[in-house]
JSON list of C-alpha atoms in Angstrom, two decimals:
[
{"chain": "S", "resi": 1, "resn": "UNK", "atom": "CA", "xyz": [188.16, 100.67, 112.45]},
{"chain": "S", "resi": 2, "resn": "UNK", "atom": "CA", "xyz": [189.10, 97.38, 114.25]},
{"chain": "S", "resi": 3, "resn": "UNK", "atom": "CA", "xyz": [192.40, 98.90, 115.51]},
{"chain": "S", "resi": 4, "resn": "UNK", "atom": "CA", "xyz": [190.61, 101.93, 116.99]},
{"chain": "S", "resi": 5, "resn": "UNK", "atom": "CA", "xyz": [188.02, 99.62, 118.62]},
{"chain": "S", "resi": 6, "resn": "UNK", "atom": "CA", "xyz": [190.76, 97.50, 120.08]},
{"chain": "S", "resi": 7, "resn": "UNK", "atom": "CA", "xyz": [192.42, 100.62, 121.54]},
{"chain": "S", "resi": 8, "resn": "UNK", "atom": "CA", "xyz": [189.11, 101.92, 122.86]},
{"chain": "S", "resi": 9, "resn": "UNK", "atom": "CA", "xyz": [188.30, 98.49, 124.36]},
{"chain": "S", "resi": 10, "resn": "UNK", "atom": "CA", "xyz": [191.56, 98.43, 126.21]},
{"chain": "S", "resi": 11, "resn": "UNK", "atom": "CA", "xyz": [191.28, 102.08, 127.39]},
{"chain": "S", "resi": 12, "resn": "UNK", "atom": "CA", "xyz": [187.69, 102.25, 128.31]},
{"chain": "S", "resi": 13, "resn": "UNK", "atom": "CA", "xyz": [186.69, 99.61, 130.85]},
{"chain": "S", "resi": 14, "resn": "UNK", "atom": "CA", "xyz": [182.91, 100.00, 130.65]},
{"chain": "S", "resi": 15, "resn": "UNK", "atom": "CA", "xyz": [182.25, 98.09, 127.36]},
{"chain": "S", "resi": 16, "resn": "UNK", "atom": "CA", "xyz": [178.48, 98.45, 127.24]},
{"chain": "S", "resi": 17, "resn": "UNK", "atom": "CA", "xyz": [178.81, 102.15, 127.78]},
{"chain": "S", "resi": 18, "resn": "UNK", "atom": "CA", "xyz": [181.40, 102.42, 125.09]},
{"chain": "S", "resi": 19, "resn": "UNK", "atom": "CA", "xyz": [179.12, 100.60, 122.63]},
{"chain": "S", "resi": 20, "resn": "UNK", "atom": "CA", "xyz": [176.15, 102.70, 123.63]},
{"chain": "S", "resi": 21, "resn": "UNK", "atom": "CA", "xyz": [178.21, 105.89, 123.09]},
{"chain": "S", "resi": 22, "resn": "UNK", "atom": "CA", "xyz": [179.30, 104.61, 119.61]},
{"chain": "S", "resi": 23, "resn": "UNK", "atom": "CA", "xyz": [175.69, 103.86, 118.66]},
{"chain": "S", "resi": 24, "resn": "UNK", "atom": "CA", "xyz": [174.31, 107.16, 119.97]},
{"chain": "S", "resi": 25, "resn": "UNK", "atom": "CA", "xyz": [176.97, 109.11, 118.16]},
{"chain": "S", "resi": 26, "resn": "UNK", "atom": "CA", "xyz": [176.50, 107.17, 114.90]},
{"chain": "S", "resi": 27, "resn": "UNK", "atom": "CA", "xyz": [172.70, 107.68, 115.08]},
{"chain": "S", "resi": 28, "resn": "UNK", "atom": "CA", "xyz": [173.05, 111.39, 115.67]},
{"chain": "S", "resi": 29, "resn": "UNK", "atom": "CA", "xyz": [175.52, 111.81, 112.82]},
{"chain": "S", "resi": 30, "resn": "UNK", "atom": "CA", "xyz": [173.16, 109.85, 110.56]},
{"chain": "S", "resi": 31, "resn": "UNK", "atom": "CA", "xyz": [170.25, 112.05, 111.48]},
{"chain": "S", "resi": 32, "resn": "UNK", "atom": "CA", "xyz": [172.11, 115.32, 111.16]},
{"chain": "S", "resi": 33, "resn": "UNK", "atom": "CA", "xyz": [174.04, 114.47, 108.02]},
{"chain": "S", "resi": 34, "resn": "UNK", "atom": "CA", "xyz": [171.70, 112.24, 106.07]},
{"chain": "S", "resi": 35, "resn": "UNK", "atom": "CA", "xyz": [168.15, 113.12, 107.06]},
{"chain": "S", "resi": 36, "resn": "UNK", "atom": "CA", "xyz": [166.99, 114.10, 103.50]},
{"chain": "S", "resi": 37, "resn": "UNK", "atom": "CA", "xyz": [168.08, 110.70, 102.14]},
{"chain": "S", "resi": 38, "resn": "UNK", "atom": "CA", "xyz": [166.42, 108.55, 104.83]},
{"chain": "S", "resi": 39, "resn": "UNK", "atom": "CA", "xyz": [163.26, 106.82, 103.61]},
{"chain": "S", "resi": 40, "resn": "UNK", "atom": "CA", "xyz": [161.21, 103.87, 104.69]},
{"chain": "S", "resi": 41, "resn": "UNK", "atom": "CA", "xyz": [158.34, 102.67, 102.57]},
{"chain": "S", "resi": 42, "resn": "UNK", "atom": "CA", "xyz": [155.85, 101.62, 105.18]},
{"chain": "S", "resi": 43, "resn": "UNK", "atom": "CA", "xyz": [155.49, 100.84, 108.92]},
{"chain": "S", "resi": 44, "resn": "UNK", "atom": "CA", "xyz": [155.57, 97.16, 108.02]},
{"chain": "S", "resi": 45, "resn": "UNK", "atom": "CA", "xyz": [158.98, 97.63, 106.37]},
{"chain": "S", "resi": 46, "resn": "UNK", "atom": "CA", "xyz": [160.25, 99.59, 109.40]},
{"chain": "S", "resi": 47, "resn": "UNK", "atom": "CA", "xyz": [159.20, 96.83, 111.74]},
{"chain": "S", "resi": 48, "resn": "UNK", "atom": "CA", "xyz": [160.67, 94.11, 109.54]},
{"chain": "S", "resi": 49, "resn": "UNK", "atom": "CA", "xyz": [164.01, 96.15, 109.29]},
{"chain": "S", "resi": 50, "resn": "UNK", "atom": "CA", "xyz": [163.95, 96.59, 113.12]},
{"chain": "S", "resi": 51, "resn": "UNK", "atom": "CA", "xyz": [164.73, 92.84, 113.42]},
{"chain": "S", "resi": 52, "resn": "UNK", "atom": "CA", "xyz": [168.30, 93.79, 112.33]},
{"chain": "S", "resi": 53, "resn": "UNK", "atom": "CA", "xyz": [168.81, 96.16, 115.24]},
{"chain": "S", "resi": 54, "resn": "UNK", "atom": "CA", "xyz": [169.38, 93.60, 118.06]},
{"chain": "S", "resi": 55, "resn": "UNK", "atom": "CA", "xyz": [171.77, 91.73, 115.91]},
{"chain": "S", "resi": 56, "resn": "UNK", "atom": "CA", "xyz": [173.65, 94.81, 114.99]},
{"chain": "S", "resi": 57, "resn": "UNK", "atom": "CA", "xyz": [173.90, 96.03, 118.62]},
{"chain": "S", "resi": 58, "resn": "UNK", "atom": "CA", "xyz": [174.98, 92.48, 119.68]},
{"chain": "S", "resi": 59, "resn": "UNK", "atom": "CA", "xyz": [177.56, 92.35, 116.90]},
{"chain": "S", "resi": 60, "resn": "UNK", "atom": "CA", "xyz": [179.15, 95.64, 118.02]},
{"chain": "S", "resi": 61, "resn": "UNK", "atom": "CA", "xyz": [179.20, 94.62, 121.74]},
{"chain": "S", "resi": 62, "resn": "UNK", "atom": "CA", "xyz": [180.57, 91.17, 121.17]},
{"chain": "S", "resi": 63, "resn": "UNK", "atom": "CA", "xyz": [183.22, 92.60, 118.76]},
{"chain": "S", "resi": 64, "resn": "UNK", "atom": "CA", "xyz": [184.44, 94.96, 121.50]},
{"chain": "S", "resi": 65, "resn": "UNK", "atom": "CA", "xyz": [184.54, 92.05, 123.97]},
{"chain": "S", "resi": 66, "resn": "UNK", "atom": "CA", "xyz": [186.45, 89.93, 121.43]},
{"chain": "S", "resi": 67, "resn": "UNK", "atom": "CA", "xyz": [188.90, 92.66, 120.81]},
{"chain": "S", "resi": 68, "resn": "UNK", "atom": "CA", "xyz": [189.43, 92.99, 124.59]},
{"chain": "S", "resi": 69, "resn": "UNK", "atom": "CA", "xyz": [190.23, 89.36, 125.08]},
{"chain": "S", "resi": 70, "resn": "UNK", "atom": "CA", "xyz": [191.81, 88.10, 121.84]},
{"chain": "S", "resi": 71, "resn": "UNK", "atom": "CA", "xyz": [194.49, 89.30, 119.45]},
{"chain": "S", "resi": 72, "resn": "UNK", "atom": "CA", "xyz": [193.21, 90.93, 116.19]},
{"chain": "S", "resi": 73, "resn": "UNK", "atom": "CA", "xyz": [194.87, 88.24, 114.07]},
{"chain": "S", "resi": 74, "resn": "UNK", "atom": "CA", "xyz": [192.87, 85.47, 115.90]},
{"chain": "S", "resi": 75, "resn": "UNK", "atom": "CA", "xyz": [189.67, 87.54, 115.29]},
{"chain": "S", "resi": 76, "resn": "UNK", "atom": "CA", "xyz": [190.34, 87.97, 111.62]},
{"chain": "S", "resi": 77, "resn": "UNK", "atom": "CA", "xyz": [191.20, 84.32, 110.98]},
{"chain": "S", "resi": 78, "resn": "UNK", "atom": "CA", "xyz": [188.20, 82.97, 113.01]},
{"chain": "S", "resi": 79, "resn": "UNK", "atom": "CA", "xyz": [185.74, 85.39, 111.34]},
{"chain": "S", "resi": 80, "resn": "UNK", "atom": "CA", "xyz": [187.04, 84.38, 107.92]},
{"chain": "S", "resi": 81, "resn": "UNK", "atom": "CA", "xyz": [185.19, 81.11, 108.51]},
{"chain": "S", "resi": 82, "resn": "UNK", "atom": "CA", "xyz": [181.90, 82.90, 108.86]},
{"chain": "S", "resi": 83, "resn": "UNK", "atom": "CA", "xyz": [180.91, 82.47, 105.22]},
{"chain": "S", "resi": 84, "resn": "UNK", "atom": "CA", "xyz": [180.49, 78.72, 105.75]},
{"chain": "S", "resi": 85, "resn": "UNK", "atom": "CA", "xyz": [177.66, 79.33, 108.25]},
{"chain": "S", "resi": 86, "resn": "UNK", "atom": "CA", "xyz": [176.19, 82.00, 105.99]},
{"chain": "S", "resi": 87, "resn": "UNK", "atom": "CA", "xyz": [176.12, 79.70, 102.99]},
{"chain": "S", "resi": 88, "resn": "UNK", "atom": "CA", "xyz": [174.40, 76.99, 105.06]},
{"chain": "S", "resi": 89, "resn": "UNK", "atom": "CA", "xyz": [171.73, 79.40, 106.24]},
{"chain": "S", "resi": 90, "resn": "UNK", "atom": "CA", "xyz": [171.22, 80.92, 102.77]},
{"chain": "S", "resi": 91, "resn": "UNK", "atom": "CA", "xyz": [170.40, 77.45, 101.43]},
{"chain": "S", "resi": 92, "resn": "UNK", "atom": "CA", "xyz": [166.93, 77.98, 103.05]},
{"chain": "S", "resi": 93, "resn": "UNK", "atom": "CA", "xyz": [166.36, 81.34, 101.34]},
{"chain": "S", "resi": 94, "resn": "UNK", "atom": "CA", "xyz": [163.71, 81.69, 98.56]},
{"chain": "S", "resi": 95, "resn": "UNK", "atom": "CA", "xyz": [166.63, 82.25, 96.02]},
{"chain": "S", "resi": 96, "resn": "UNK", "atom": "CA", "xyz": [169.84, 80.72, 97.59]},
{"chain": "S", "resi": 97, "resn": "UNK", "atom": "CA", "xyz": [173.20, 82.04, 96.46]},
{"chain": "S", "resi": 98, "resn": "UNK", "atom": "CA", "xyz": [174.78, 79.96, 93.67]},
{"chain": "S", "resi": 99, "resn": "UNK", "atom": "CA", "xyz": [177.79, 77.95, 94.68]},
{"chain": "S", "resi": 100, "resn": "UNK", "atom": "CA", "xyz": [180.52, 76.98, 92.17]},
{"chain": "S", "resi": 101, "resn": "UNK", "atom": "CA", "xyz": [183.92, 75.50, 92.22]},
{"chain": "S", "resi": 102, "resn": "UNK", "atom": "CA", "xyz": [185.58, 78.88, 92.84]},
{"chain": "S", "resi": 103, "resn": "UNK", "atom": "CA", "xyz": [183.46, 79.53, 95.91]},
{"chain": "S", "resi": 104, "resn": "UNK", "atom": "CA", "xyz": [184.14, 76.02, 97.31]},
{"chain": "S", "resi": 105, "resn": "UNK", "atom": "CA", "xyz": [187.88, 76.38, 96.58]},
{"chain": "S", "resi": 106, "resn": "UNK", "atom": "CA", "xyz": [188.02, 79.81, 98.34]},
{"chain": "S", "resi": 107, "resn": "UNK", "atom": "CA", "xyz": [186.24, 78.41, 101.39]},
{"chain": "S", "resi": 108, "resn": "UNK", "atom": "CA", "xyz": [188.56, 75.43, 101.54]},
{"chain": "S", "resi": 109, "resn": "UNK", "atom": "CA", "xyz": [191.53, 77.72, 101.43]},
{"chain": "S", "resi": 110, "resn": "UNK", "atom": "CA", "xyz": [190.04, 79.86, 104.34]},
{"chain": "S", "resi": 111, "resn": "UNK", "atom": "CA", "xyz": [189.46, 76.69, 106.34]},
{"chain": "S", "resi": 112, "resn": "UNK", "atom": "CA", "xyz": [192.94, 75.39, 105.73]},
{"chain": "S", "resi": 113, "resn": "UNK", "atom": "CA", "xyz": [194.45, 78.78, 106.77]},
{"chain": "S", "resi": 114, "resn": "UNK", "atom": "CA", "xyz": [192.24, 78.91, 109.83]},
{"chain": "S", "resi": 115, "resn": "UNK", "atom": "CA", "xyz": [193.28, 75.43, 110.90]},
{"chain": "S", "resi": 116, "resn": "UNK", "atom": "CA", "xyz": [197.01, 76.31, 110.41]},
{"chain": "S", "resi": 117, "resn": "UNK", "atom": "CA", "xyz": [196.72, 79.52, 112.43]},
{"chain": "S", "resi": 118, "resn": "UNK", "atom": "CA", "xyz": [194.61, 78.07, 115.28]},
{"chain": "S", "resi": 119, "resn": "UNK", "atom": "CA", "xyz": [196.95, 75.10, 115.64]},
{"chain": "S", "resi": 120, "resn": "UNK", "atom": "CA", "xyz": [199.74, 77.45, 116.63]},
{"chain": "S", "resi": 121, "resn": "UNK", "atom": "CA", "xyz": [198.06, 79.61, 119.23]},
{"chain": "S", "resi": 122, "resn": "UNK", "atom": "CA", "xyz": [198.21, 79.38, 123.01]},
{"chain": "S", "resi": 123, "resn": "UNK", "atom": "CA", "xyz": [194.80, 77.90, 123.81]},
{"chain": "S", "resi": 124, "resn": "UNK", "atom": "CA", "xyz": [194.65, 78.58, 127.65]},
{"chain": "S", "resi": 125, "resn": "UNK", "atom": "CA", "xyz": [195.54, 82.23, 127.15]},
{"chain": "S", "resi": 126, "resn": "UNK", "atom": "CA", "xyz": [192.97, 82.75, 124.39]},
{"chain": "S", "resi": 127, "resn": "UNK", "atom": "CA", "xyz": [189.92, 80.63, 125.33]},
{"chain": "S", "resi": 128, "resn": "UNK", "atom": "CA", "xyz": [187.76, 83.57, 126.50]},
{"chain": "S", "resi": 129, "resn": "UNK", "atom": "CA", "xyz": [188.73, 85.58, 123.43]},
{"chain": "S", "resi": 130, "resn": "UNK", "atom": "CA", "xyz": [187.92, 82.70, 121.14]},
{"chain": "S", "resi": 131, "resn": "UNK", "atom": "CA", "xyz": [184.51, 82.30, 122.85]},
{"chain": "S", "resi": 132, "resn": "UNK", "atom": "CA", "xyz": [183.83, 85.93, 122.22]},
{"chain": "S", "resi": 133, "resn": "UNK", "atom": "CA", "xyz": [184.88, 85.71, 118.64]},
{"chain": "S", "resi": 134, "resn": "UNK", "atom": "CA", "xyz": [182.71, 82.63, 118.18]},
{"chain": "S", "resi": 135, "resn": "UNK", "atom": "CA", "xyz": [179.64, 84.46, 119.65]},
{"chain": "S", "resi": 136, "resn": "UNK", "atom": "CA", "xyz": [180.49, 87.54, 117.54]},
{"chain": "S", "resi": 137, "resn": "UNK", "atom": "CA", "xyz": [180.72, 85.46, 114.38]},
{"chain": "S", "resi": 138, "resn": "UNK", "atom": "CA", "xyz": [177.30, 83.79, 115.10]},
{"chain": "S", "resi": 139, "resn": "UNK", "atom": "CA", "xyz": [175.69, 87.20, 115.64]},
{"chain": "S", "resi": 140, "resn": "UNK", "atom": "CA", "xyz": [177.33, 88.62, 112.61]},
{"chain": "S", "resi": 141, "resn": "UNK", "atom": "CA", "xyz": [176.20, 85.80, 110.35]},
{"chain": "S", "resi": 142, "resn": "UNK", "atom": "CA", "xyz": [172.66, 86.22, 111.68]},
{"chain": "S", "resi": 143, "resn": "UNK", "atom": "CA", "xyz": [172.74, 89.93, 111.05]},
{"chain": "S", "resi": 144, "resn": "UNK", "atom": "CA", "xyz": [174.17, 89.67, 107.58]},
{"chain": "S", "resi": 145, "resn": "UNK", "atom": "CA", "xyz": [171.78, 86.95, 106.57]},
{"chain": "S", "resi": 146, "resn": "UNK", "atom": "CA", "xyz": [168.74, 89.02, 107.73]},
{"chain": "S", "resi": 147, "resn": "UNK", "atom": "CA", "xyz": [170.16, 92.06, 105.89]},
{"chain": "S", "resi": 148, "resn": "UNK", "atom": "CA", "xyz": [170.60, 90.07, 102.70]},
{"chain": "S", "resi": 149, "resn": "UNK", "atom": "CA", "xyz": [167.11, 88.65, 102.99]},
{"chain": "S", "resi": 150, "resn": "UNK", "atom": "CA", "xyz": [165.65, 92.15, 103.47]},
{"chain": "S", "resi": 151, "resn": "UNK", "atom": "CA", "xyz": [167.84, 94.09, 100.93]},
{"chain": "S", "resi": 152, "resn": "UNK", "atom": "CA", "xyz": [168.49, 91.72, 98.05]},
{"chain": "S", "resi": 153, "resn": "UNK", "atom": "CA", "xyz": [165.95, 92.26, 95.20]},
{"chain": "S", "resi": 154, "resn": "UNK", "atom": "CA", "xyz": [165.74, 88.52, 94.58]},
{"chain": "S", "resi": 155, "resn": "UNK", "atom": "CA", "xyz": [164.74, 87.73, 98.13]},
{"chain": "S", "resi": 156, "resn": "UNK", "atom": "CA", "xyz": [162.03, 89.49, 100.29]},
{"chain": "S", "resi": 157, "resn": "UNK", "atom": "CA", "xyz": [163.12, 93.09, 100.17]},
{"chain": "S", "resi": 158, "resn": "UNK", "atom": "CA", "xyz": [161.91, 95.86, 102.48]},
{"chain": "S", "resi": 159, "resn": "UNK", "atom": "CA", "xyz": [161.33, 99.35, 100.93]},
{"chain": "S", "resi": 160, "resn": "UNK", "atom": "CA", "xyz": [164.10, 101.33, 102.62]},
{"chain": "S", "resi": 161, "resn": "UNK", "atom": "CA", "xyz": [166.76, 103.71, 101.37]},
{"chain": "S", "resi": 162, "resn": "UNK", "atom": "CA", "xyz": [170.33, 102.58, 101.34]},
{"chain": "S", "resi": 163, "resn": "UNK", "atom": "CA", "xyz": [171.05, 105.26, 103.93]},
{"chain": "S", "resi": 164, "resn": "UNK", "atom": "CA", "xyz": [168.32, 103.95, 106.09]},
{"chain": "S", "resi": 165, "resn": "UNK", "atom": "CA", "xyz": [169.75, 100.48, 105.94]}
]
């Protein structure tokens, strides 16, 4: 998916229009192909879940912009550090994720790999791309944390079908 979005970002200069077309197409396909399985428990659940939408749209747009201005390897390495921010945010959840030595070790390995990779890149040529990757990572962490809060049974779940989520 990332490869095709990279090609689309380079071929299609109107990034907001590209994202809009992708979102419209996805929504139509969801409505046509999965209408019977869409279910939302109440208007309150729908309104709570609608908090995800701006984060999702921002994630897609900033992803396209990051792909336009940065190599895919830089994006993958920088985004691998996102779990650090997610773990910090999830500490404030009603039931925070359990952290053990394996999780800490994995995160330290990701950080070490990220530092090794970033130390070898050409900074002046990639500053704009790195900025978009950073913004995309922030938005993605926000979206994933809200989704986890609303979907995990041990948190504050909304009543929505998996297809609707």
